[in-house]
Coordinates of N, CA, C and O and ligand atoms in Angstrom, one line a residue:
X183 N -29.1 0.5 -51.5 CA -28.4 -0.2 -50.4 C -28.5 1.2 -49.4 O -27.9 2.3 -49.5
X184 N -28.5 0.7 -48.1 CA -28.4 1.4 -47.1 C -27.3 1.5 -46.4 O -26.6 0.5 -46.0
X185 N -26.6 2.7 -46.2 CA -25.3 2.9 -45.7 C -25.5 3.2 -44.3 O -25.8 4.7 -43.9
X186 N -25.1 2.4 -43.3 CA -25.3 2.7 -41.7 C -24.3 3.0 -41.2 O -24.5 3.8 -40.1
X187 N -23.2 3.1 -42.0 CA -21.7 3.4 -41.2 C -20.8 3.9 -42.3 O -21.0 3.3 -43.8
X188 N -20.0 4.7 -42.3 CA -19.1 5.4 -43.1 C -18.2 6.2 -42.6 O -18.1 6.5 -41.5
X189 N -16.9 6.4 -43.3 CA -15.7 6.8 -42.8 C -15.6 8.2 -43.2 O -15.8 8.7 -44.1
X190 N -15.1 9.1 -42.2 CA -14.6 10.5 -42.6 C -13.3 10.7 -41.7 O -13.4 10.9 -40.2
X191 N -12.5 11.0 -42.3 CA -11.2 10.9 -41.8 C -10.6 10.0 -40.9 O -10.5 8.9 -41.5
X192 N -10.2 10.3 -39.7 CA -10.1 9.1 -38.6 C -11.1 8.4 -37.9 O -10.7 7.8 -37.2
X193 N -12.6 8.9 -38.5 CA -13.8 8.7 -37.6 C -14.3 7.5 -38.5 O -14.7 8.0 -39.6
X194 N -15.0 6.8 -37.5 CA -16.3 6.1 -38.3 C -17.5 6.9 -38.1 O -17.8 7.2 -36.6
X195 N -18.5 7.2 -38.8 CA -19.6 7.5 -38.4 C -20.8 6.9 -38.7 O -20.8 6.1 -39.7
X196 N -22.0 7.0 -37.9 CA -23.0 5.9 -37.7 C -24.2 6.9 -38.3 O -24.5 7.8 -37.9
X197 N -25.1 6.1 -39.3 CA -26.2 6.8 -39.9 C -27.5 6.1 -39.5 O -27.8 5.0 -39.9
X198 N -28.1 6.5 -38.5 CA -29.3 5.9 -38.0 C -30.6 6.6 -38.4 O -31.7 5.6 -38.3
X199 N -30.6 7.8 -39.1 CA -31.9 8.3 -39.6 C -32.0 9.2 -40.6 O -30.9 9.9 -40.5
X200 N -32.9 9.6 -41.1 CA -32.8 11.0 -42.0 C -33.9 12.0 -41.5 O -34.0 13.0 -41.9
X201 N -34.3 11.5 -40.0 CA -35.6 12.5 -39.5 C -34.9 13.8 -38.9 O -33.6 13.7 -38.3
X202 N -35.3 14.9 -39.2 CA -34.6 16.0 -38.3 C -35.6 17.0 -38.0 O -36.6 17.4 -38.8
X203 N -35.6 17.8 -36.9 CA -36.4 18.6 -36.4 C -36.1 20.1 -37.0 O -36.9 20.9 -36.9
X204 N -35.2 20.0 -37.5 CA -34.6 21.5 -38.4 C -34.6 21.4 -40.0 O -34.7 20.2 -40.3
X205 N -34.5 22.3 -40.4 CA -34.5 22.6 -42.1 C -33.3 23.6 -41.9 O -33.5 24.7 -42.6
X206 N -32.3 23.2 -41.6 CA -31.1 24.4 -42.0 C -30.8 24.7 -42.9 O -30.9 24.0 -43.9
X207 N -30.6 25.6 -43.5 CA -30.4 26.5 -45.0 C -29.3 25.8 -45.4 O -28.9 25.7 -46.2
X208 N -28.1 25.7 -44.6 CA -26.8 25.5 -44.8 C -26.6 23.9 -44.9 O -25.8 23.0 -45.2
X209 N -27.6 23.0 -44.4 CA -27.5 21.3 -44.6 C -27.2 21.0 -45.4 O -27.6 21.4 -46.9
X210 N -26.0 20.0 -45.2 CA -25.2 19.1 -46.7 C -26.5 18.5 -47.2 O -26.2 18.3 -48.5
X211 N -27.6 18.1 -46.7 CA -28.9 17.4 -47.4 C -29.5 18.2 -48.5 O -30.1 17.8 -49.3
X212 N -29.4 19.6 -48.3 CA -30.1 20.3 -49.2 C -29.1 20.3 -50.9 O -29.9 20.6 -51.7
X213 N -28.0 19.8 -50.7 CA -27.3 20.0 -51.9 C -26.6 18.6 -52.3 O -26.1 18.4 -53.3
X214 N -26.4 17.5 -51.3 CA -25.5 16.2 -51.5 C -26.6 15.1 -51.1 O -27.3 15.5 -50.3
X215 N -26.3 13.8 -51.6 CA -27.0 12.9 -51.2 C -26.3 12.2 -50.6 O -26.7 10.8 -49.9
X216 N -25.1 12.4 -50.0 CA -24.3 11.8 -49.1 C -23.0 12.3 -48.9 O -22.6 13.7 -49.2
X217 N -21.9 11.6 -48.2 CA -20.6 11.9 -48.2 C -19.7 11.0 -48.5 O -19.8 9.5 -48.4
X218 N -18.2 11.4 -49.2 CA -17.3 10.4 -49.3 C -18.1 9.4 -50.2 O -17.7 8.2 -50.2
X219 N -18.6 9.5 -51.4 CA -19.0 8.4 -52.2 C -20.1 7.9 -51.7 O -20.6 6.9 -52.5
X220 N -20.7 7.7 -50.3 CA -21.6 7.0 -50.1 C -23.0 7.8 -49.9 O -23.1 8.7 -49.1
X221 N -24.0 7.2 -50.5 CA -25.2 7.6 -50.5 C -25.9 7.8 -49.2 O -25.8 6.2 -48.5
X222 N -26.5 8.9 -48.5 CA -26.8 8.4 -47.3 C -28.3 8.6 -46.8 O -28.9 8.8 -45.7
X223 N -29.1 8.8 -47.9 CA -30.3 8.4 -47.8 C -30.7 6.8 -47.5 O -30.2 6.2 -47.9
X224 N -31.6 6.8 -46.5 CA -31.9 5.7 -46.1 C -33.4 5.0 -46.5 O -34.4 5.9 -46.2
X225 N -33.7 4.0 -46.9 CA -35.0 3.4 -47.3 C -35.6 3.1 -45.9 O -36.8 2.9 -45.7
X226 N -34.8 2.5 -45.0 CA -35.0 1.9 -43.8 C -34.1 2.4 -42.7 O -32.8 2.1 -42.9
X227 N -34.8 2.7 -41.7 CA -33.8 3.1 -40.5 C -33.4 1.6 -40.0 O -34.1 0.6 -39.7
X228 N -31.9 1.5 -39.5 CA -31.4 0.3 -39.0 C -31.7 0.1 -37.5 O -32.2 1.1 -36.7
X229 N -31.7 -1.5 -37.2 CA -31.9 -1.6 -35.8 C -30.5 -1.4 -35.2 O -29.6 -1.3 -36.0
X230 N -30.6 -1.8 -33.8 CA -29.0 -1.8 -33.4 C -28.5 -2.8 -33.7 O -26.9 -2.9 -34.0
X231 N -28.7 -4.4 -34.0 CA -28.3 -5.2 -34.6 C -27.6 -5.0 -35.9 O -26.7 -5.3 -36.3
X232 N -28.3 -4.4 -36.8 CA -28.0 -3.9 -38.2 C -26.7 -3.3 -38.3 O -26.0 -3.1 -38.9
X233 N -26.8 -2.0 -37.2 CA -25.4 -1.1 -36.9 C -24.6 -2.0 -36.9 O -23.4 -1.9 -37.5
X234 N -24.5 -2.9 -35.8 CA -23.4 -3.6 -35.0 C -23.0 -4.5 -36.2 O -21.8 -4.5 -36.2
X235 N -23.8 -5.1 -36.9 CA -23.3 -6.1 -38.1 C -22.7 -5.1 -39.0 O -21.9 -5.6 -39.9
X236 N -22.9 -3.9 -39.4 CA -22.4 -3.2 -40.4 C -20.9 -2.4 -40.1 O -20.2 -2.0 -40.8
X237 N -20.7 -2.6 -38.5 CA -19.4 -2.2 -38.4 C -18.4 -2.7 -38.7 O -18.4 -4.2 -38.8
X238 N -16.9 -2.1 -39.3 CA -16.1 -3.1 -39.3 C -15.5 -4.1 -38.1 O -15.6 -3.4 -37.1
X239 N -14.8 -5.3 -38.6 CA -14.4 -6.1 -37.7 C -13.3 -5.6 -36.7 O -13.7 -5.9 -35.3
X240 N -12.6 -4.6 -36.9 CA -11.6 -4.0 -36.0 C -11.6 -2.7 -36.1 O -12.0 -2.2 -37.3
X241 N -12.0 -1.7 -35.0 CA -12.3 -0.6 -35.1 C -10.9 0.6 -34.4 O -10.9 1.8 -34.2
X242 N -9.9 -0.6 -34.4 CA -8.6 0.1 -33.9 C -8.0 1.3 -34.9 O -7.5 2.1 -34.1
X243 N -8.3 1.7 -36.0 CA -7.7 2.5 -36.7 C -8.7 3.7 -36.7 O -8.1 5.1 -36.9
X244 N -10.0 3.7 -36.0 CA -10.4 4.8 -35.9 C -10.3 5.6 -34.4 O -10.3 4.9 -33.4
X245 N -10.4 6.8 -34.4 CA -10.4 7.8 -33.3 C -11.6 7.7 -32.2 O -11.5 7.4 -31.3
X246 N -12.6 7.9 -33.4 CA -14.0 7.8 -32.5 C -15.0 7.0 -33.5 O -15.1 7.2 -34.7
X247 N -16.3 6.7 -32.7 CA -17.2 6.5 -33.3 C -18.8 7.4 -33.1 O -18.8 7.9 -31.9
X248 N -18.9 8.0 -34.5 CA -19.6 9.5 -34.2 C -21.0 9.1 -35.0 O -21.3 8.6 -36.0
X249 N -22.1 9.3 -34.0 CA -23.3 9.1 -34.4 C -23.6 10.5 -35.0 O -23.7 11.7 -34.2
X250 N -23.8 10.6 -36.2 CA -24.1 11.9 -36.7 C -25.3 12.0 -38.3 O -26.5 12.0 -37.9
X251 N -24.8 11.0 -39.3 CA -25.8 10.8 -40.2 C -26.4 11.7 -40.8 O -25.9 12.9 -40.7
X252 N -27.3 11.5 -41.8 CA -28.0 12.3 -42.4 C -29.1 12.7 -41.9 O -30.3 12.6 -42.3
X253 N -28.9 13.4 -40.8 CA -30.3 13.7 -39.8 C -30.0 13.7 -38.6 O -28.8 13.6 -38.1
X254 N -31.2 13.9 -37.7 CA -30.7 14.1 -36.1 C -30.8 12.6 -35.4 O -31.8 12.1 -35.2
X255 N -29.6 12.5 -35.1 CA -29.4 11.3 -34.3 C -30.2 10.5 -33.1 O -30.4 9.7 -33.0
X256 N -30.6 11.6 -32.7 CA -31.2 11.3 -31.1 C -32.7 10.7 -31.5 O -33.5 10.3 -30.6
X257 N -33.2 11.1 -32.7 CA -34.6 10.6 -33.0 C -34.5 8.8 -32.7 O -35.3 8.3 -32.3
X258 N -33.3 8.4 -32.8 CA -33.1 7.2 -32.5 C -32.3 6.7 -31.3 O -31.3 5.7 -31.0
X259 N -32.6 7.3 -30.2 CA -32.0 7.5 -29.0 C -31.5 6.0 -28.3 O -30.6 5.7 -27.8
X260 N -32.6 5.1 -28.3 CA -32.4 4.0 -27.8 C -31.6 2.8 -28.8 O -30.7 2.2 -28.0
X261 N -31.4 3.2 -30.0 CA -30.7 2.2 -30.6 C -29.3 2.9 -30.6 O -28.1 2.3 -30.6
X262 N -29.3 3.9 -30.3 CA -27.8 4.9 -30.5 C -27.5 4.3 -29.1 O -26.0 4.2 -28.9
X263 N -28.0 4.2 -28.0 CA -27.3 4.0 -26.8 C -27.1 2.6 -26.6 O -25.8 2.3 -26.3
X264 N -27.6 1.6 -27.7 CA -27.2 0.1 -27.6 C -25.6 0.0 -28.4 O -24.7 -0.7 -27.6
X265 N -26.2 0.8 -29.5 CA -24.7 0.7 -30.2 C -23.5 1.5 -29.6 O -22.7 0.8 -29.6
X266 N -23.7 2.6 -28.7 CA -22.8 3.1 -28.0 C -22.1 2.4 -27.1 O -21.0 2.2 -26.8
X267 N -22.8 1.9 -26.2 CA -22.5 0.7 -25.0 C -21.4 -0.3 -25.8 O -20.7 -0.7 -25.3
X268 N -22.2 -1.0 -26.8 CA -21.2 -1.7 -27.6 C -19.8 -1.5 -27.9 O -19.1 -1.9 -27.8
X269 N -20.1 -0.2 -29.0 CA -18.6 0.3 -28.9 C -17.6 0.6 -28.0 O -16.4 0.4 -28.0
X270 N -18.4 1.3 -26.7 CA -17.6 1.5 -25.4 C -16.8 0.1 -25.1 O -15.9 0.4 -24.5
X271 N -17.5 -0.8 -25.0 CA -17.2 -2.2 -24.8 C -15.9 -2.6 -25.1 O -15.2 -3.3 -24.8
X272 N -15.8 -2.3 -26.6 CA -14.7 -2.4 -27.5 C -13.7 -1.5 -26.9 O -12.4 -1.6 -27.6
X273 N -13.5 -0.4 -26.2 CA -12.7 0.4 -25.8 C -12.6 1.9 -26.7 O -11.6 2.5 -26.3
X274 N -13.5 1.8 -27.2 CA -13.7 3.2 -28.4 C -14.6 4.1 -27.9 O -15.3 4.1 -27.0
X275 N -14.0 5.4 -28.1 CA -14.9 6.4 -27.7 C -15.9 6.7 -28.8 O -15.8 6.5 -30.0
X276 N -17.0 7.4 -28.1 CA -18.0 7.6 -28.9 C -18.8 9.3 -28.9 O -18.3 9.8 -27.5
X277 N -19.5 9.5 -30.2 CA -19.8 11.1 -29.8 C -21.0 11.2 -30.6 O -21.1 10.4 -31.7
X278 N -21.7 12.0 -30.2 CA -22.8 12.7 -31.0 C -22.5 13.7 -31.5 O -22.1 14.8 -30.9
X279 N -22.9 14.2 -33.0 CA -23.3 15.3 -33.4 C -24.9 15.8 -33.2 O -25.4 15.1 -34.0
X280 N -25.4 16.8 -32.6 CA -26.7 16.4 -32.5 C -27.2 18.4 -32.8 O -26.7 19.3 -32.3
X281 N -28.5 18.3 -32.8 CA -29.2 19.7 -32.7 C -29.5 20.1 -31.3 O -30.2 21.0 -31.1
X282 N -29.4 19.0 -30.5 CA -29.8 19.6 -29.1 C -31.3 19.7 -28.9 O -31.7 19.8 -27.7
X283 N -32.2 19.2 -29.7 CA -33.6 19.4 -29.3 C -34.3 17.7 -29.1 O -35.5 17.8 -28.9
X284 N -33.4 17.1 -28.5 CA -33.8 15.7 -28.2 C -35.0 15.7 -27.0 O -36.0 14.8 -27.0
X285 N -34.9 16.5 -26.2 CA -36.1 16.3 -25.2 C -37.3 17.0 -25.4 O -38.1 16.8 -24.7
X286 N -37.2 18.1 -26.7 CA -38.5 18.5 -27.0 C -38.9 17.6 -28.3 O -40.2 17.2 -28.1
X287 N -38.1 16.9 -28.8 CA -38.5 15.6 -29.6 C -39.4 14.5 -29.2 O -40.4 13.9 -29.5
X288 N -38.9 14.2 -27.7 CA -39.5 13.2 -26.9 C -40.6 13.6 -25.8 O -41.3 13.0 -25.4
X289 N -40.2 14.8 -25.2 CA -41.3 15.7 -24.6 C -41.0 15.1 -23.1 O -41.9 15.3 -22.1
X290 N -39.7 14.6 -23.0 CA -39.1 14.6 -21.9 C -37.3 14.6 -21.7 O -37.0 14.5 -22.7
X291 N -36.6 14.4 -20.4 CA -35.3 14.3 -20.3 C -34.7 13.1 -20.8 O -34.8 12.1 -20.2
X292 N -34.2 13.0 -21.8 CA -33.7 11.7 -22.2 C -32.0 11.6 -22.2 O -31.7 10.7 -22.4
X293 N -31.6 12.7 -21.4 CA -30.1 12.9 -21.3 C -29.5 11.6 -20.7 O -28.3 11.3 -21.0
X294 N -30.1 11.2 -19.4 CA -30.0 10.0 -18.8 C -29.4 8.9 -19.6 O -28.5 8.0 -19.6
X295 N -30.1 8.8 -21.1 CA -30.0 7.7 -21.9 C -28.5 7.5 -22.5 O -28.0 6.7 -23.0
X296 N -27.8 8.9 -22.3 CA -26.6 8.9 -22.9 C -25.7 8.4 -22.0 O -24.3 8.2 -22.6
X297 N -25.7 8.6 -20.6 CA -24.7 7.9 -19.8 C -24.3 6.9 -19.8 O -25.0 5.8 -20.2
X298 N -22.8 6.4 -20.1 CA -22.3 5.1 -20.1 C -22.2 4.9 -21.8 O -21.8 3.8 -22.2
X299 N -23.0 5.6 -22.5 CA -23.1 5.3 -23.8 C -22.2 6.2 -24.9 O -21.9 5.8 -25.9
X300 N -22.1 7.6 -24.6 CA -21.6 8.3 -25.1 C -20.7 9.4 -24.4 O -21.1 9.7 -23.5
X301 N -19.2 9.6 -25.0 CA -18.6 10.4 -24.2 C -18.7 11.9 -24.5 O -18.3 12.5 -23.8
X302 N -18.8 12.1 -25.9 CA -19.1 13.7 -26.3 C -20.1 14.1 -26.7 O -20.4 13.1 -27.7
X303 N -20.7 14.9 -26.3 CA -22.0 15.4 -27.0 C -21.8 16.9 -28.0 O -21.2 17.6 -27.0
X304 N -21.5 16.9 -29.2 CA -21.3 18.3 -29.9 C -22.8 18.7 -30.4 O -23.5 18.0 -31.1
X305 N -22.9 19.7 -29.7 CA -24.1 20.6 -30.1 C -24.0 21.8 -30.8 O -23.1 22.6 -30.8
X306 N -24.8 21.7 -31.9 CA -24.8 22.9 -32.9 C -25.3 24.1 -32.5 O -26.6 24.0 -32.3
X307 N -24.5 25.1 -31.8 CA -25.3 26.1 -31.5 C -25.7 26.7 -32.5 O -27.0 27.6 -32.5
X308 N -24.9 27.5 -33.6 CA -25.4 28.2 -34.8 C -25.7 29.3 -34.7 O -25.3 30.1 -35.6
X309 N -26.0 30.0 -33.7 CA -26.2 31.6 -33.2 C -26.4 31.7 -31.9 O -26.5 30.8 -30.8
X310 N -26.5 33.3 -31.5 CA -26.3 33.6 -30.3 C -27.9 33.7 -29.5 O -27.8 34.1 -28.5
X311 N -28.9 33.7 -30.2 CA -30.3 33.9 -29.7 C -31.2 33.4 -30.5 O -31.0 32.7 -31.6
X312 N -32.5 33.2 -30.1 CA -33.4 32.3 -30.5 C -34.1 32.7 -31.8 O -34.2 31.9 -33.0
X313 N -34.0 34.0 -32.1 CA -34.8 34.5 -33.3 C -33.7 34.3 -34.3 O -34.0 33.8 -35.7
X314 N -32.2 34.4 -33.8 CA -31.3 34.3 -35.4 C -31.4 32.9 -35.6 O -31.2 32.1 -36.7
X315 N -31.4 31.9 -34.6 CA -31.5 30.4 -34.6 C -32.5 29.8 -35.3 O -32.6 29.1 -36.2
X316 N -33.5 30.6 -35.0 CA -34.9 30.0 -35.7 C -34.7 30.4 -37.4 O -35.4 29.7 -38.2
X317 N -34.1 31.5 -37.7 CA -34.0 32.1 -39.0 C -32.8 31.6 -39.6 O -33.2 31.0 -40.9
X318 N -31.9 30.8 -39.0 CA -31.2 29.8 -39.7 C -31.7 28.3 -39.8 O -31.3 27.8 -40.7
X319 N -32.4 28.1 -38.9 CA -32.5 26.5 -38.5 C -33.9 26.2 -38.7 O -34.0 25.0 -39.1
X320 N -34.7 27.1 -38.7 CA -36.3 26.6 -38.8 C -36.7 25.2 -38.3 O -37.4 24.5 -38.7
X321 N -36.4 25.5 -37.0 CA -36.9 24.5 -35.8 C -38.5 24.1 -36.2 O -39.4 25.1 -36.0
X322 N -38.9 22.8 -36.3 CA -40.5 22.7 -36.2 C -40.8 22.9 -34.4 O -42.5 23.3 -34.5
X323 N -40.2 23.1 -33.9 CA -40.4 23.7 -32.5 C -40.4 25.4 -32.3 O -40.6 25.6 -31.1
X324 N -40.0 26.1 -33.4 CA -40.3 27.5 -33.2 C -38.9 27.7 -32.5 O -38.1 27.3 -32.0
X325 N -39.1 29.0 -31.8 CA -38.2 29.6 -31.3 C -37.7 29.2 -29.9 O -36.6 29.4 -29.2
X326 N -38.6 28.1 -29.5 CA -38.4 27.7 -28.0 C -37.1 26.4 -28.1 O -36.6 25.9 -27.5
X327 N -36.7 26.2 -29.5 CA -36.1 25.2 -29.5 C -34.5 25.7 -29.2 O -33.8 25.0 -28.5
X328 N -34.3 27.1 -29.2 CA -33.0 27.5 -28.9 C -32.5 27.4 -27.3 O -31.7 26.6 -26.9
X329 N -33.6 27.9 -26.4 CA -33.3 27.4 -25.1 C -33.4 26.0 -24.8 O -32.8 25.7 -23.7
X330 N -34.2 25.3 -25.3 CA -34.4 23.7 -25.2 C -33.0 23.2 -25.4 O -32.4 22.5 -24.5
X331 N -32.4 23.4 -26.4 CA -31.3 23.2 -26.8 C -29.9 23.2 -25.9 O -29.3 22.6 -25.5
X332 N -30.0 24.6 -25.4 CA -29.0 25.0 -24.4 C -29.2 24.5 -22.9 O -28.4 23.9 -22.2
X333 N -30.6 24.0 -22.6 CA -30.9 23.2 -21.3 C -30.3 21.7 -21.3 O -29.6 21.2 -20.6
X334 N -30.3 21.2 -23.1 CA -30.2 19.9 -23.2 C -28.5 19.8 -22.8 O -27.9 18.9 -22.4
X335 N -28.0 20.7 -23.5 CA -26.4 20.6 -23.3 C -26.1 20.7 -21.8 O -25.1 20.0 -21.5
X336 N -26.8 21.6 -21.2 CA -26.4 21.8 -19.6 C -26.5 20.3 -18.7 O -25.9 19.9 -18.1
X337 N -27.9 20.1 -19.2 CA -28.2 18.5 -18.4 C -27.2 17.5 -19.0 O -26.9 16.5 -17.8
X338 N -26.5 17.2 -19.9 CA -25.7 16.3 -20.6 C -24.3 16.9 -19.7 O -23.5 15.6 -18.9
X339 N -24.0 17.7 -19.8 CA -22.8 18.3 -19.0 C -22.8 18.0 -17.3 O -22.1 17.4 -17.0
X340 N -23.9 17.8 -16.7 CA -24.1 17.8 -15.5 C -24.2 16.3 -15.2 O -24.1 16.1 -14.2
X341 N -24.4 15.5 -16.2 CA -24.5 14.1 -16.2 C -23.0 13.6 -16.5 O -22.7 12.6 -16.6
X342 N -22.1 14.4 -16.5 CA -20.8 14.2 -16.8 C -20.2 14.0 -18.1 O -19.1 13.2 -18.4
X343 N -21.0 14.2 -18.8 CA -20.6 14.4 -20.4 C -20.0 15.2 -20.9 O -20.2 16.3 -20.5
X344 N -19.0 15.1 -21.6 CA -18.1 16.3 -22.1 C -19.1 17.0 -23.0 O -19.4 16.1 -24.2
X345 N -19.4 18.1 -22.9 CA -20.2 18.7 -24.0 C -19.3 19.8 -24.8 O -18.6 20.9 -24.3
X346 N -19.7 20.0 -26.3 CA -19.0 21.2 -26.9 C -19.8 21.8 -27.6 O -20.7 21.1 -28.7
X347 N -20.3 23.1 -27.4 CA -20.9 23.7 -28.2 C -20.0 24.1 -29.6 O -18.9 24.4 -29.4
X348 N -21.0 24.3 -30.7 CA -20.0 24.7 -32.2 C -20.8 25.7 -32.6 O -21.9 25.7 -32.9
X349 N -19.8 26.4 -33.6 CA -20.5 27.4 -34.2 C -19.6 27.6 -35.4 O -18.1 27.3 -35.2
X350 N -19.8 27.9 -36.8 CA -19.0 28.2 -37.9 C -18.7 29.6 -38.1 O -19.6 30.4 -37.7
X351 N -17.6 30.1 -38.1 CA -17.2 31.4 -38.3 C -17.9 32.2 -39.1 O -17.7 33.5 -39.3
X352 N -18.4 31.5 -40.2 CA -19.1 32.3 -41.3 C -20.2 33.2 -40.6 O -20.7 34.2 -41.4
X353 N -20.5 32.9 -39.6 CA -21.9 33.7 -38.6 C -21.4 35.1 -38.6 O -21.9 36.0 -38.2
X354 N -19.9 35.3 -38.8 CA -19.5 36.8 -38.6 C -19.1 37.3 -37.0 O -19.3 36.7 -36.3
X355 N -17.8 38.1 -37.0 CA -17.1 38.3 -35.6 C -18.3 38.4 -34.3 O -18.1 38.0 -33.3
X356 N -19.2 39.5 -34.8 CA -20.1 39.8 -33.9 C -20.8 38.6 -33.2 O -20.9 38.6 -32.1
X357 N -21.3 37.7 -34.0 CA -22.1 37.0 -33.7 C -21.4 35.5 -33.0 O -21.6 35.2 -31.9
X358 N -20.1 35.5 -33.5 CA -19.1 34.7 -32.5 C -18.7 35.3 -31.3 O -19.1 34.3 -30.3
X359 N -18.6 36.3 -31.2 CA -18.4 37.1 -30.0 C -19.4 36.7 -28.8 O -19.6 36.7 -27.7
X360 N -20.7 37.0 -29.4 CA -21.9 37.0 -28.6 C -22.5 35.2 -28.3 O -22.8 35.3 -27.4
X361 N -22.1 34.5 -29.1 CA -21.7 32.9 -28.7 C -21.1 32.5 -27.7 O -21.3 31.9 -26.7
X362 N -19.8 33.7 -27.8 CA -18.8 33.1 -26.6 C -19.3 33.6 -25.3 O -19.2 32.9 -24.2
X363 N -20.0 34.7 -25.6 CA -20.5 35.1 -23.9 C -21.6 34.3 -23.4 O -21.7 34.2 -22.4
X364 N -22.4 34.2 -24.5 CA -23.6 33.1 -24.1 C -23.0 32.0 -23.3 O -23.4 31.4 -22.2
X365 N -21.9 31.2 -23.9 CA -21.6 30.0 -23.4 C -20.7 30.4 -22.1 O -21.0 29.3 -21.5
X366 N -20.1 31.2 -22.2 CA -19.4 31.5 -20.7 C -20.3 31.6 -19.7 O -20.3 31.4 -18.7
X367 N -21.5 32.5 -20.0 CA -22.8 32.5 -18.8 C -23.2 31.6 -18.7 O -24.0 31.0 -17.7
X368 N -23.4 30.3 -19.5 CA -24.0 29.3 -19.2 C -23.0 28.0 -18.7 O -23.3 26.8 -18.7
X369 N -21.7 28.6 -18.7 CA -20.6 27.4 -18.3 C -20.5 26.3 -19.8 O -20.4 25.3 -18.8
X370 N -20.7 26.7 -20.5 CA -20.4 25.7 -21.8 C -19.4 25.9 -22.6 O -19.1 27.3 -22.8
X371 N -18.6 24.8 -23.0 CA -17.4 25.1 -24.0 C -17.9 25.4 -25.4 O -19.0 24.6 -25.4
X372 N -17.1 26.3 -25.9 CA -17.4 26.8 -27.5 C -16.5 25.9 -28.1 O -15.4 26.6 -27.7
X373 N -16.7 25.7 -29.1 CA -15.4 25.5 -30.7 C -16.2 26.4 -31.5 O -17.2 26.1 -31.9
X374 N -15.3 27.4 -32.1 CA -15.3 28.1 -33.0 C -15.0 27.3 -34.3 O -13.5 27.0 -34.6
X375 N -15.6 26.7 -35.4 CA -15.0 25.8 -36.7 C -15.0 27.2 -37.9 O -15.6 27.8 -37.8
X376 N -13.7 26.8 -38.7 CA -13.7 27.3 -39.6 C -14.4 27.2 -41.0 O -14.7 26.1 -40.9
X377 N -15.1 28.0 -41.6 CA -15.6 27.8 -42.9 C -15.0 27.4 -43.8 O -14.0 27.6 -44.0
X378 N -15.2 25.9 -44.2 CA -14.5 25.5 -45.5 C -14.9 25.5 -46.7 O -16.4 25.0 -46.7
Ligands
SF4_658 S1 -29.9 19.6 -37.8 FE1 -28.4 18.9 -39.0 S2 -29.4 17.5 -40.0 FE2 -30.7 18.7 -39.5 S3 -31.5 20.0 -40.9 FE3 -29.7 21.3 -39.8 S4 -27.6 20.6 -40.3 FE4 -29.2 19.3 -41.5

């Protein structure tokens, strides 16, 4: 069975794809088949209609609807836009968790498609520089993925979307400090998450 939506805490998550341009060494997909008892490997990627039909009738109890899934959600940006606009029409907030490589994946600036559909873009920064990022994330685009990710974040921010860069403190104090400096220099917000 394909699980297109699943709950995590107070949020409802949407699983659009298993495709990803990274192979992060820490990816949950390396060790688990899903989350909260739901298998998130897909036999088939959903259409927007299928996602909308999978949503609970009442979204009141959820804080946000988050496009995250078991892969990089921007691969399905048009479906995400359609579902995001539908969710927002119901008065709910939307977020994507992304590796920020969408403009490389599509070969042009796709950030306009997020406007009106996505309230918050959470970009996994993971490292303070391109070579360290590539060591951790092994992007199919090589080291240019890092600058493209920062550029994607800036473009989203300039379109009025709330952008949050994130790192996990397991990368060490020195790297966390370097990430803080980098984000300050690019006028991007940074959230440092505790490793659990
Ligand atoms: S970007 Fe996300 S989905 Fe892709 S490999 Fe890294 S952690 Fe996994």
